[in-house]
Short mmCIF file of N, CA and C in Angstrom, two decimals:
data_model
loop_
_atom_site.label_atom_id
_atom_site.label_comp_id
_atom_site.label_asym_id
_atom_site.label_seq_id
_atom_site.Cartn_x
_atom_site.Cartn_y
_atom_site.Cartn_z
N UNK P 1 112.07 68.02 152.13
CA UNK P 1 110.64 67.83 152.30
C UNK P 1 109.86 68.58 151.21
N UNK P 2 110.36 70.21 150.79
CA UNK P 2 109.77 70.96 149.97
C UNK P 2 109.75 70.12 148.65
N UNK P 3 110.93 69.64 148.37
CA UNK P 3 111.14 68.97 147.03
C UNK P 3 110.75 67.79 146.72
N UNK P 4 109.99 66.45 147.84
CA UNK P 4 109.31 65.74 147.82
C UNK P 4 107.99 65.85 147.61
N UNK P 5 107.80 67.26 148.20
CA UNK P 5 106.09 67.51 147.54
C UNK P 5 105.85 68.21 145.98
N UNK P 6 106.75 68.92 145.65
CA UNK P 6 107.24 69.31 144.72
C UNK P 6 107.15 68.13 143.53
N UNK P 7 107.87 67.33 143.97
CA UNK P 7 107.86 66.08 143.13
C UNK P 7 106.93 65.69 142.82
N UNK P 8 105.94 64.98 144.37
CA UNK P 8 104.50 64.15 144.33
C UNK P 8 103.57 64.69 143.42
N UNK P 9 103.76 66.52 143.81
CA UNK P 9 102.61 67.03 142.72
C UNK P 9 102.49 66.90 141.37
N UNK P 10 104.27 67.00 140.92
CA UNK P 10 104.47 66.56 139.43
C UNK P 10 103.76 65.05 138.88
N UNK P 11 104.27 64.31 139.74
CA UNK P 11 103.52 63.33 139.48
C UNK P 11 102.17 63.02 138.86
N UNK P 12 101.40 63.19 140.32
CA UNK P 12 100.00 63.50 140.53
C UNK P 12 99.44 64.45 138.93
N UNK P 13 100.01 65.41 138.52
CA UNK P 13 99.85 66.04 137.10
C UNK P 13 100.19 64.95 136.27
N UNK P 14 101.20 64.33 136.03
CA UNK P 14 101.61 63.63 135.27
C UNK P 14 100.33 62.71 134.93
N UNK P 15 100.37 62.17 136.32
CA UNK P 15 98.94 61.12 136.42
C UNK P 15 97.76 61.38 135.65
N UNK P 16 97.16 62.56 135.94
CA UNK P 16 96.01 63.17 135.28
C UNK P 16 95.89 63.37 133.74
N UNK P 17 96.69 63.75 133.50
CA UNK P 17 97.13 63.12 131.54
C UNK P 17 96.58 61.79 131.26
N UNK P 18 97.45 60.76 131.72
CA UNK P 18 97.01 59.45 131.66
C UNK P 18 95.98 58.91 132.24
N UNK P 19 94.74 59.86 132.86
CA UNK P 19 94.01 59.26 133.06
C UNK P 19 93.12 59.67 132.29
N UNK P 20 93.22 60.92 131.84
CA UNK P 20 92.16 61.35 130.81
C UNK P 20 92.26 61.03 129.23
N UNK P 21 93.33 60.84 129.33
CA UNK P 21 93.97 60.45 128.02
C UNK P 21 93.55 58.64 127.71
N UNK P 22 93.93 58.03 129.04
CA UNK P 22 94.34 56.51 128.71
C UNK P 22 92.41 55.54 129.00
N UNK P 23 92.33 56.39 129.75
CA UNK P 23 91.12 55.67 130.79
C UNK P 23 89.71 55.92 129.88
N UNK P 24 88.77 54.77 129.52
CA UNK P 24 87.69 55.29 128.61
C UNK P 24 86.68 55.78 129.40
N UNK P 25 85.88 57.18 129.00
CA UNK P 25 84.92 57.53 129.46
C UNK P 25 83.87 56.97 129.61
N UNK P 26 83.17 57.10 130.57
CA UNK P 26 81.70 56.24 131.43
C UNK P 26 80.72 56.60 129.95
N UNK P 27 81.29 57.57 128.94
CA UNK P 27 80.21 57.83 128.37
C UNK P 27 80.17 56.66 126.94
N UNK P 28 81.15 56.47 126.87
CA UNK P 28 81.60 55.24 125.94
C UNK P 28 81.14 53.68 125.86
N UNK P 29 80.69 53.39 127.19
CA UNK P 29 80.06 52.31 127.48
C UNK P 29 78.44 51.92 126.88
N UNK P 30 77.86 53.40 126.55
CA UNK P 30 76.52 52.81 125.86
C UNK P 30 76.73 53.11 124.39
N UNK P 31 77.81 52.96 123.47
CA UNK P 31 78.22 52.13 122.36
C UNK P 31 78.13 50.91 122.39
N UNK P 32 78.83 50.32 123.44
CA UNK P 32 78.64 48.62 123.72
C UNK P 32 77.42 48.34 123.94
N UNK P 33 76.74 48.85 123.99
CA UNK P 33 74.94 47.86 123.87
C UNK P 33 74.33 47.99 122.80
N UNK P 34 74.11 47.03 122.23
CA UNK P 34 73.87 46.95 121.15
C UNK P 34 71.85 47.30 121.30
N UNK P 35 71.52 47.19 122.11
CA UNK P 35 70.08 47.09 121.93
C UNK P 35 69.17 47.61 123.28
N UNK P 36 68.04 48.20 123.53
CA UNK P 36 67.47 48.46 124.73
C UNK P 36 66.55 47.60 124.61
N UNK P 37 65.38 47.52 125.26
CA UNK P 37 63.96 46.38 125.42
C UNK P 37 63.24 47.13 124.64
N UNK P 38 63.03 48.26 125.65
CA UNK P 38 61.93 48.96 124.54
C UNK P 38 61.73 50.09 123.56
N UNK P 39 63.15 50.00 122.58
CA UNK P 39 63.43 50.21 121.82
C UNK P 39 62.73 49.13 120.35
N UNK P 40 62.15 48.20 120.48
CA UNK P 40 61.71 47.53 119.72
C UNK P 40 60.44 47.93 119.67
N UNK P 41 59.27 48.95 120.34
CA UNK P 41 58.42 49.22 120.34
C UNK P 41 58.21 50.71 119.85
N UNK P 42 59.73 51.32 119.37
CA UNK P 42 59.57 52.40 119.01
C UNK P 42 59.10 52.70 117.41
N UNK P 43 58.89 53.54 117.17
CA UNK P 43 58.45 54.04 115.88
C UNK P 43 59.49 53.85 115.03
N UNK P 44 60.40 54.59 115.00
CA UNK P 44 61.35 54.94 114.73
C UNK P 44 62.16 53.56 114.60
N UNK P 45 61.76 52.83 114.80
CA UNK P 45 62.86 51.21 114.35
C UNK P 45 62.79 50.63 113.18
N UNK P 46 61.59 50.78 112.52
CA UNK P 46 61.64 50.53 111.06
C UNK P 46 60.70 51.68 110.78
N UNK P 47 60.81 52.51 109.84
CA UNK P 47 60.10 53.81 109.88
C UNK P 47 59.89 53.75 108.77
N UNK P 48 60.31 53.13 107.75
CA UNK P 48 59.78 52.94 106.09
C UNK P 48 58.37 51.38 106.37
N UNK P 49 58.87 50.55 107.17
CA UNK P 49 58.00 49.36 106.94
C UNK P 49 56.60 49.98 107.45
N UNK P 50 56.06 51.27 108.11
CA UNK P 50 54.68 51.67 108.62
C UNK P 50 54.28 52.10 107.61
N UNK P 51 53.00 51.29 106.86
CA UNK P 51 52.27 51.30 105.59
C UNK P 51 51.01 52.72 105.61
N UNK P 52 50.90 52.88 106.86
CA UNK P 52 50.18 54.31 107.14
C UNK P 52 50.90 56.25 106.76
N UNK P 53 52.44 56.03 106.49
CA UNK P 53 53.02 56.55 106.50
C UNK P 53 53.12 57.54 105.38
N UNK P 54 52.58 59.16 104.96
CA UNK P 54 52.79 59.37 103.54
C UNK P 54 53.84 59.25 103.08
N UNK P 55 54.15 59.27 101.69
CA UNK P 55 55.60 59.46 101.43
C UNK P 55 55.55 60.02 99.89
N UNK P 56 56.47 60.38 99.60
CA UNK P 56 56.75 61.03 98.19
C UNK P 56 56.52 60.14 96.94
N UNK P 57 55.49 59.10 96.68
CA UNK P 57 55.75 58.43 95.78
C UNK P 57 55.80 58.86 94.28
N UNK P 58 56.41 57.93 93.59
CA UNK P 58 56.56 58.22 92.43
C UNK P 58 54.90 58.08 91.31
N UNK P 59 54.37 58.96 90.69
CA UNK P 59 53.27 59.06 90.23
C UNK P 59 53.26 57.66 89.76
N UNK P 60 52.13 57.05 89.68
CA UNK P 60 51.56 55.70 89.06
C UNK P 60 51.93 54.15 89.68
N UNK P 61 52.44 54.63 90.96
CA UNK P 61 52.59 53.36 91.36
C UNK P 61 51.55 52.31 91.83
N UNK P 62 51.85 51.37 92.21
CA UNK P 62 50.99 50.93 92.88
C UNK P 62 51.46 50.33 94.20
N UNK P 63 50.54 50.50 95.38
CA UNK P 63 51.11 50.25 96.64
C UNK P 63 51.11 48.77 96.50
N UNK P 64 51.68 47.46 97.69
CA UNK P 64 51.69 46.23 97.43
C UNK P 64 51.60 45.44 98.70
N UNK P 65 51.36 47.06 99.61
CA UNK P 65 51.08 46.68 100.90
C UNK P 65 50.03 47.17 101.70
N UNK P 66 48.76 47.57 100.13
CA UNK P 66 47.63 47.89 101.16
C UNK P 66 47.50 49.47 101.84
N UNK P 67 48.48 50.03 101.75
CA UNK P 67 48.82 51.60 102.09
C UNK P 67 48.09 52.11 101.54
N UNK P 68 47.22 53.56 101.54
CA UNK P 68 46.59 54.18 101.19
C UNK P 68 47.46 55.30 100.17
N UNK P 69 46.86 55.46 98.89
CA UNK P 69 47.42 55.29 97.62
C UNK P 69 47.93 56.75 98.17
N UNK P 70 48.54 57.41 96.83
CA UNK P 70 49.29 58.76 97.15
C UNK P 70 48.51 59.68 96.36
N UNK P 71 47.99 60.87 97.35
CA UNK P 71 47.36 61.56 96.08
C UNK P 71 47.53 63.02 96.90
N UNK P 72 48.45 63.41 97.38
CA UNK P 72 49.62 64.60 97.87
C UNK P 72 49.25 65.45 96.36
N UNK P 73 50.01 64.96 95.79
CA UNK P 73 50.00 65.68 94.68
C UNK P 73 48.92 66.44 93.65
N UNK P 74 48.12 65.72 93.76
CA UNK P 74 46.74 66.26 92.75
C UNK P 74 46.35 66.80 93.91
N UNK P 75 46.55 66.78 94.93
CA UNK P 75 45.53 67.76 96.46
C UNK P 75 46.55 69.12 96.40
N UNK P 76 47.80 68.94 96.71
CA UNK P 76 48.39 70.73 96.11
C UNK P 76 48.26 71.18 94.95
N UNK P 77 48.02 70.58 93.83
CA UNK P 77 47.62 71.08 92.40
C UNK P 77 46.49 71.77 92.70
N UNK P 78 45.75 71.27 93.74
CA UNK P 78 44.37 71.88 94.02
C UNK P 78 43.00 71.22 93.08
N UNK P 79 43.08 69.93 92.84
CA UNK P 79 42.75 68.84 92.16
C UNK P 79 41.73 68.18 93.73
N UNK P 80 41.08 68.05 93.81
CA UNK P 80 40.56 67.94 95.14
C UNK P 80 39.55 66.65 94.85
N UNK P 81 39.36 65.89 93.89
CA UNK P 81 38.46 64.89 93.34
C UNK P 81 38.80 63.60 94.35
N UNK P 82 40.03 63.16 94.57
CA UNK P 82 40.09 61.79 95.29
C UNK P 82 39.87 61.92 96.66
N UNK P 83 40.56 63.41 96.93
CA UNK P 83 40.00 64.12 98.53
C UNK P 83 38.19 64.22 98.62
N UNK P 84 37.69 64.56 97.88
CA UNK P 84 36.29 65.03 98.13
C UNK P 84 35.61 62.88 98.17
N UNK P 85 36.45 62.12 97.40
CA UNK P 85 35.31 60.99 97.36
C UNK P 85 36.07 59.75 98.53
N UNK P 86 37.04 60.78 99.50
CA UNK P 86 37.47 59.96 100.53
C UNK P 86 36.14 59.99 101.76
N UNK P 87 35.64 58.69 102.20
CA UNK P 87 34.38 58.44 103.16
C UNK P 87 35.12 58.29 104.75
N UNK P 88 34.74 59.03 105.70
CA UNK P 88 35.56 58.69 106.83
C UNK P 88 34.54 57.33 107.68
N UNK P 89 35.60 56.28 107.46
CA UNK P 89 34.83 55.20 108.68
C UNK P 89 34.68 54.87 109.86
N UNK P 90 35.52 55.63 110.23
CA UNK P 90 35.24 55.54 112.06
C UNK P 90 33.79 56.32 112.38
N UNK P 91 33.98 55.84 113.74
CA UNK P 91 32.60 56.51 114.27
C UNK P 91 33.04 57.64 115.04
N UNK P 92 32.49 58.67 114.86
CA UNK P 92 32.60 59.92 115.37
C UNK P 92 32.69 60.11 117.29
N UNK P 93 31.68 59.23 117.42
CA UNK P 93 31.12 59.00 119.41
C UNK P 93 32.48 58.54 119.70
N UNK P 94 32.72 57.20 118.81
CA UNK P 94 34.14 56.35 119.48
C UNK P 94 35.38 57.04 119.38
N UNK P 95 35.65 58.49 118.56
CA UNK P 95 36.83 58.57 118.78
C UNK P 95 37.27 60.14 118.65
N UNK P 96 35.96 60.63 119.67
CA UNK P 96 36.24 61.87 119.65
C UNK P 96 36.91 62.49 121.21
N UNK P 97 37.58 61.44 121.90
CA UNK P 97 38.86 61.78 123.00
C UNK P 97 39.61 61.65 122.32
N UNK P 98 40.16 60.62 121.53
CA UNK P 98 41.25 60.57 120.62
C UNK P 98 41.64 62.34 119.82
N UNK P 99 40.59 62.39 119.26
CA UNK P 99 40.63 63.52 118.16
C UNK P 99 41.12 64.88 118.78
N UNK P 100 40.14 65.09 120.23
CA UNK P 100 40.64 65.76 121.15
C UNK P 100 42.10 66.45 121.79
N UNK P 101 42.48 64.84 121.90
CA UNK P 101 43.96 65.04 121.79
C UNK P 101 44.76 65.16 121.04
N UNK P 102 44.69 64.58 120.26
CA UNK P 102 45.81 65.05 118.88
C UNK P 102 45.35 66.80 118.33
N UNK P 103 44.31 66.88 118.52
CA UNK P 103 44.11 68.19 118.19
C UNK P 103 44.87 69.40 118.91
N UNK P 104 44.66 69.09 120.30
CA UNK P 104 45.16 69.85 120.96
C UNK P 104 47.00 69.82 121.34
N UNK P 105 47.08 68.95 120.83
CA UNK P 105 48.52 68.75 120.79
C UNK P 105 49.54 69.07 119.11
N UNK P 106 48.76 68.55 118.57
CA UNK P 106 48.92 69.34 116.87
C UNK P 106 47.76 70.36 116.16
N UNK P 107 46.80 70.85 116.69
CA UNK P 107 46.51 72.20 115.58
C UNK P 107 46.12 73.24 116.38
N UNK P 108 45.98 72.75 117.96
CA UNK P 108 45.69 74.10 118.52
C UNK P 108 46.56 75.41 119.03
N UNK P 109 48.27 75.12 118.61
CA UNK P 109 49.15 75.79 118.59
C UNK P 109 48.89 76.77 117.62
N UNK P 110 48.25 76.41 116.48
CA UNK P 110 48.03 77.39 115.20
C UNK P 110 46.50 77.82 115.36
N UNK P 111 45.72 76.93 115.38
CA UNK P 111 44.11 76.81 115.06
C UNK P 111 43.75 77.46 116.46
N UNK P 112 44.07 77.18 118.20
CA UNK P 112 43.44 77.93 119.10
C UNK P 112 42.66 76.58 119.41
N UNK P 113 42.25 76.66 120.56
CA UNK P 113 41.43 75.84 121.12
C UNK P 113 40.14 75.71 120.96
N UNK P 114 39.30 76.42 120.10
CA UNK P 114 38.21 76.15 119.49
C UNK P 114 38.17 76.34 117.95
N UNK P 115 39.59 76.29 117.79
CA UNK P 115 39.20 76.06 115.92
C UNK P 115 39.13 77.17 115.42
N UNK P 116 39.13 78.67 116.27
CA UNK P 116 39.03 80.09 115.44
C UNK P 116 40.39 80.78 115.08
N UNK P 117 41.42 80.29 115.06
CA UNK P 117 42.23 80.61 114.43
C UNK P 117 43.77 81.49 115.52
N UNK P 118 43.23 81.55 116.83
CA UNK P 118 43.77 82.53 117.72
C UNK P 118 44.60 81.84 118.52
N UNK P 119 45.37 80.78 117.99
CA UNK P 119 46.73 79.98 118.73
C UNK P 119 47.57 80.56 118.65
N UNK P 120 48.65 80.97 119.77
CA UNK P 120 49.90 81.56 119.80
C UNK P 120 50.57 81.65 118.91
N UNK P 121 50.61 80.69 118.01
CA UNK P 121 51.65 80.65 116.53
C UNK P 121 50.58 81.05 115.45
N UNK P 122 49.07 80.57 115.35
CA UNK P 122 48.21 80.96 114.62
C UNK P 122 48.06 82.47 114.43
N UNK P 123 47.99 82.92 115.20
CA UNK P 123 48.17 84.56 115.16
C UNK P 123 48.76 85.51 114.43
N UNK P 124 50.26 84.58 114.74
CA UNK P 124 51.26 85.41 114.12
C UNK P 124 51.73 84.84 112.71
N UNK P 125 51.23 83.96 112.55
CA UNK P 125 51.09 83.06 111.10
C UNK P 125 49.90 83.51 110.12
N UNK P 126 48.63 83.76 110.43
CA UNK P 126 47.38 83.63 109.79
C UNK P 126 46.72 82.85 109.80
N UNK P 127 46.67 82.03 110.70
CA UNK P 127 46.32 80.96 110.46
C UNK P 127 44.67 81.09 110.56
N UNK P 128 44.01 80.32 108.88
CA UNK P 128 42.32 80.31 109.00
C UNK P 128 41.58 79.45 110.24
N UNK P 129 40.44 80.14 110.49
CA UNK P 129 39.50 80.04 111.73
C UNK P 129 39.03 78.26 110.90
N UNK P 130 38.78 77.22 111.90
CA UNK P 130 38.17 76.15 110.86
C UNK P 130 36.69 75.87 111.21
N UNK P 131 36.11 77.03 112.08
CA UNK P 131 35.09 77.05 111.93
C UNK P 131 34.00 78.53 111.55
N UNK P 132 34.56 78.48 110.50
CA UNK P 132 33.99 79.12 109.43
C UNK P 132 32.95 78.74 108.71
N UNK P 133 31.60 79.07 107.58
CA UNK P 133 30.82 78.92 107.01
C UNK P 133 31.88 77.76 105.96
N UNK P 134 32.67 78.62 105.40
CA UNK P 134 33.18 77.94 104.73
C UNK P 134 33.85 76.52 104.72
N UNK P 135 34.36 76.55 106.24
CA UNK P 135 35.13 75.37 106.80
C UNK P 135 34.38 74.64 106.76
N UNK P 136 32.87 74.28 107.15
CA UNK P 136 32.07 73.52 107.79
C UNK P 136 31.72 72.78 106.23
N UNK P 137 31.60 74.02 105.05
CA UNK P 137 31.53 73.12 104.02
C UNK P 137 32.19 72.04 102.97
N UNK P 138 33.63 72.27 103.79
CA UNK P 138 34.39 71.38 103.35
C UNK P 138 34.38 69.76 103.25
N UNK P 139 34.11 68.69 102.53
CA UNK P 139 34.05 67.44 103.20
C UNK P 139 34.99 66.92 104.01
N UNK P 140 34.57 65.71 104.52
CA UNK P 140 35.74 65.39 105.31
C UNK P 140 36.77 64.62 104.81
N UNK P 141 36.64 64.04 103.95
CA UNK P 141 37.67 63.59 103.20
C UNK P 141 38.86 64.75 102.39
N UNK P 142 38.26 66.14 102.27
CA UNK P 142 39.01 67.15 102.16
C UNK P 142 39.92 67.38 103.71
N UNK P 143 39.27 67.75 104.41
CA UNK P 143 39.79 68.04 105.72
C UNK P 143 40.71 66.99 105.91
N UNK P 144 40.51 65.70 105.68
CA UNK P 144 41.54 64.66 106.22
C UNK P 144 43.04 64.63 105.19
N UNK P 145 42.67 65.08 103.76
CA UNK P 145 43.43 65.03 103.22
C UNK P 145 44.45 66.27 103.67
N UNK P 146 43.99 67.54 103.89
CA UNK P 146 44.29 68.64 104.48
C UNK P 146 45.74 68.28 105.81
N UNK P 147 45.00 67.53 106.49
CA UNK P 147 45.28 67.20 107.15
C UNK P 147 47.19 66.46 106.53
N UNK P 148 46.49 65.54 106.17
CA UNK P 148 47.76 64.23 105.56
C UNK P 148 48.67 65.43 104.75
N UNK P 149 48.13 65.68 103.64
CA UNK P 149 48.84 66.34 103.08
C UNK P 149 49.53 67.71 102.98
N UNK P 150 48.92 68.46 103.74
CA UNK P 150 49.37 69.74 104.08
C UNK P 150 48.13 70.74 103.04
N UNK P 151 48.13 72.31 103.35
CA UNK P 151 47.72 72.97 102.20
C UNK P 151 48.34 73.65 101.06
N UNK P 152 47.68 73.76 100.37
CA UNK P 152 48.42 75.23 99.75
C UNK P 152 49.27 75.81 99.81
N UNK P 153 48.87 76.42 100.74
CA UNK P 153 49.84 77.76 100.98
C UNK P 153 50.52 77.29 102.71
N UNK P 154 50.50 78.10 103.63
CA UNK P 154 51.34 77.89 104.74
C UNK P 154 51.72 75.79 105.19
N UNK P 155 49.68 75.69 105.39
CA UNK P 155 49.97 74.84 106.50
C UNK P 155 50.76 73.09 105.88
N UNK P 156 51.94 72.88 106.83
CA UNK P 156 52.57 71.81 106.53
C UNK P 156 51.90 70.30 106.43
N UNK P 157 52.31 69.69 106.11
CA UNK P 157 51.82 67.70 106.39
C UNK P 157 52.04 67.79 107.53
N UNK P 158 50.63 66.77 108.01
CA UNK P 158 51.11 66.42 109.03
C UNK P 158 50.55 64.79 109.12
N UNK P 159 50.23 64.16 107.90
CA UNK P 159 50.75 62.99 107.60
C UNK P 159 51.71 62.27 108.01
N UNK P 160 52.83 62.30 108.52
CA UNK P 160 53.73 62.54 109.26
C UNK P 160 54.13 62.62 110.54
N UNK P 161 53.35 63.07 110.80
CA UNK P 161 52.92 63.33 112.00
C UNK P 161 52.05 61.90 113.03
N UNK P 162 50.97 62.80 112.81
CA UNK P 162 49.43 61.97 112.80
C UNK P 162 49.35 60.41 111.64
N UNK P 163 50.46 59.47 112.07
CA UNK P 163 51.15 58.93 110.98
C UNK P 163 49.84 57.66 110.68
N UNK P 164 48.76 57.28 112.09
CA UNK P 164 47.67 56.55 111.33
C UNK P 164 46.51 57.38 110.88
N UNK P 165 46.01 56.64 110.06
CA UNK P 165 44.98 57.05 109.29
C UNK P 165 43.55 57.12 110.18
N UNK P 166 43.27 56.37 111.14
CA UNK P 166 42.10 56.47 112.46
C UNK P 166 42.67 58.02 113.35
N UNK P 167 43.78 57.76 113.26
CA UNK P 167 44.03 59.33 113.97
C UNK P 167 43.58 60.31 113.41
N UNK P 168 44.37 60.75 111.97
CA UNK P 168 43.68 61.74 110.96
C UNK P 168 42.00 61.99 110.84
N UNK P 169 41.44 60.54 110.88
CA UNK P 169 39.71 60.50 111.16
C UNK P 169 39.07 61.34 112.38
N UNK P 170 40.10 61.24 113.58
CA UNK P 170 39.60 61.06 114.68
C UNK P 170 39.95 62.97 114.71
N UNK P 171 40.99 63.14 113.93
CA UNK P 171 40.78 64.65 114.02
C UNK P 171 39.91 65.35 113.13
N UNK P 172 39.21 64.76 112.22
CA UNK P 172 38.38 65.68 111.53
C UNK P 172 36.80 65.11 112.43
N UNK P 173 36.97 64.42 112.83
CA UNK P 173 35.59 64.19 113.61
C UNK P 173 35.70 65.06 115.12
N UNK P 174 36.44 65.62 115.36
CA UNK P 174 36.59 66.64 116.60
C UNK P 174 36.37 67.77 116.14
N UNK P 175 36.89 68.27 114.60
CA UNK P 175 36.77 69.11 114.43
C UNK P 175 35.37 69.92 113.54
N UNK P 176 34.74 68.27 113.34
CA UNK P 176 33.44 68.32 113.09
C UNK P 176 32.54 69.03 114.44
N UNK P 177 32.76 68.23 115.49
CA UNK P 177 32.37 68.61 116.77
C UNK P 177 32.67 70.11 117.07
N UNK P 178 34.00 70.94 116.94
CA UNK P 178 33.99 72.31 117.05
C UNK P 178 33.33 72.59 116.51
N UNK P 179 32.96 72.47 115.36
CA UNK P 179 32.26 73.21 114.30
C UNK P 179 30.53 72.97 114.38
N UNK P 180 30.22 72.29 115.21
CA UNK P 180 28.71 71.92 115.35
C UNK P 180 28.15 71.13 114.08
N UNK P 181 29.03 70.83 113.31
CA UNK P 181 28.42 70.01 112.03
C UNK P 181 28.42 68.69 112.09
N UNK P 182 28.00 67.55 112.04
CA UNK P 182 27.98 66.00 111.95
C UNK P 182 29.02 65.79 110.98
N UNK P 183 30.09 64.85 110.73
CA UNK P 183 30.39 64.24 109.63
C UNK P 183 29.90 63.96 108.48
N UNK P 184 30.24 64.18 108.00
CA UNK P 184 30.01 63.65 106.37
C UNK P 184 30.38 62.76 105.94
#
């Protein structure tokens, strides 16, 4: 009797090899799908074809799809001419919940919830107050470029991010609103 269970257990081990070994994991099965539903609505499915998108272009090109040209580069040179004669067209009334939110979800980690500079990461970064004398005199086509392109010194793109261009609007028109100044 001892040596029949003796046995079974060998078995039973034996078994367990071949099942881990032979048998495909449950996790293997979502290789075989080739596709979800709403996966076609993601960003991320063609991520070069979004014409809103900055990107590294090569100086002198020309876009062929209407994209808003590249000028990253003369804005970190600190070349600020195509930034200063950018006009923001949205309307400020219509899309200052929008602005709201993206704000508070991308600059008030650094910037603080009213734009003075005292966000958890802002703090310990440096991050400038943007409602400053100075800030307020910035245009908005600076600020938006700011925005797209990153600054100077610390703050990153967030072009990238904030990947349409009504968004980027919609945050310098909020942040017009912190600042008590109208658009420009």
């Amino acid at each position: 009797m001892r040596r029949s269970l003796v046995t079974a257990g060998l078995l039973l081990l034996a078994g367990c090899n071949w099942w881990y070994d032979k048998v495909p994991s449950p996790d293997q099965i979502w290789y075989g799908i080739p596709w979800f539903d709403h996966m076609i609505g993601s960003r991320a499915v063609f991520p070069y074809q979004m014409a809103g998108i900055p990107r590294r272009t090569p100086e002198g090109v020309v876009p062929i799809t209407g994209a808003e040209a590249e000028w990253g580069a003369e804005f970190k040179r600190g070349v600020f001419t195509t930034a200063n004669s950018l006009r923001n067209p949205t309307s400020p009334e219509e899309t200052l919940a929008r602005g709201d939110t993206l704000y508070h979800f991308f600059c008030a980690v650094c910037h603080g919830g009213t734009g003075t500079g005292n966000g958890p990461v802002g703090m310990r970064m440096g991050a400038p107050s943007l409602v400053t004398d100075r800030a307020r005199a910035f245009s908005d086509g600076y600020l938006y470029s700011y925005i797209r392109n990153g600054g100077q010194t610390i703050m990153p793109r967030y072009g990238d991010k904030i990947y349409s261009p009504a968004d980027r609007w919609a945050v310098v028109n909020y942040l017009r609103r912190l600042q008590g100044v109208p658009p420009q």
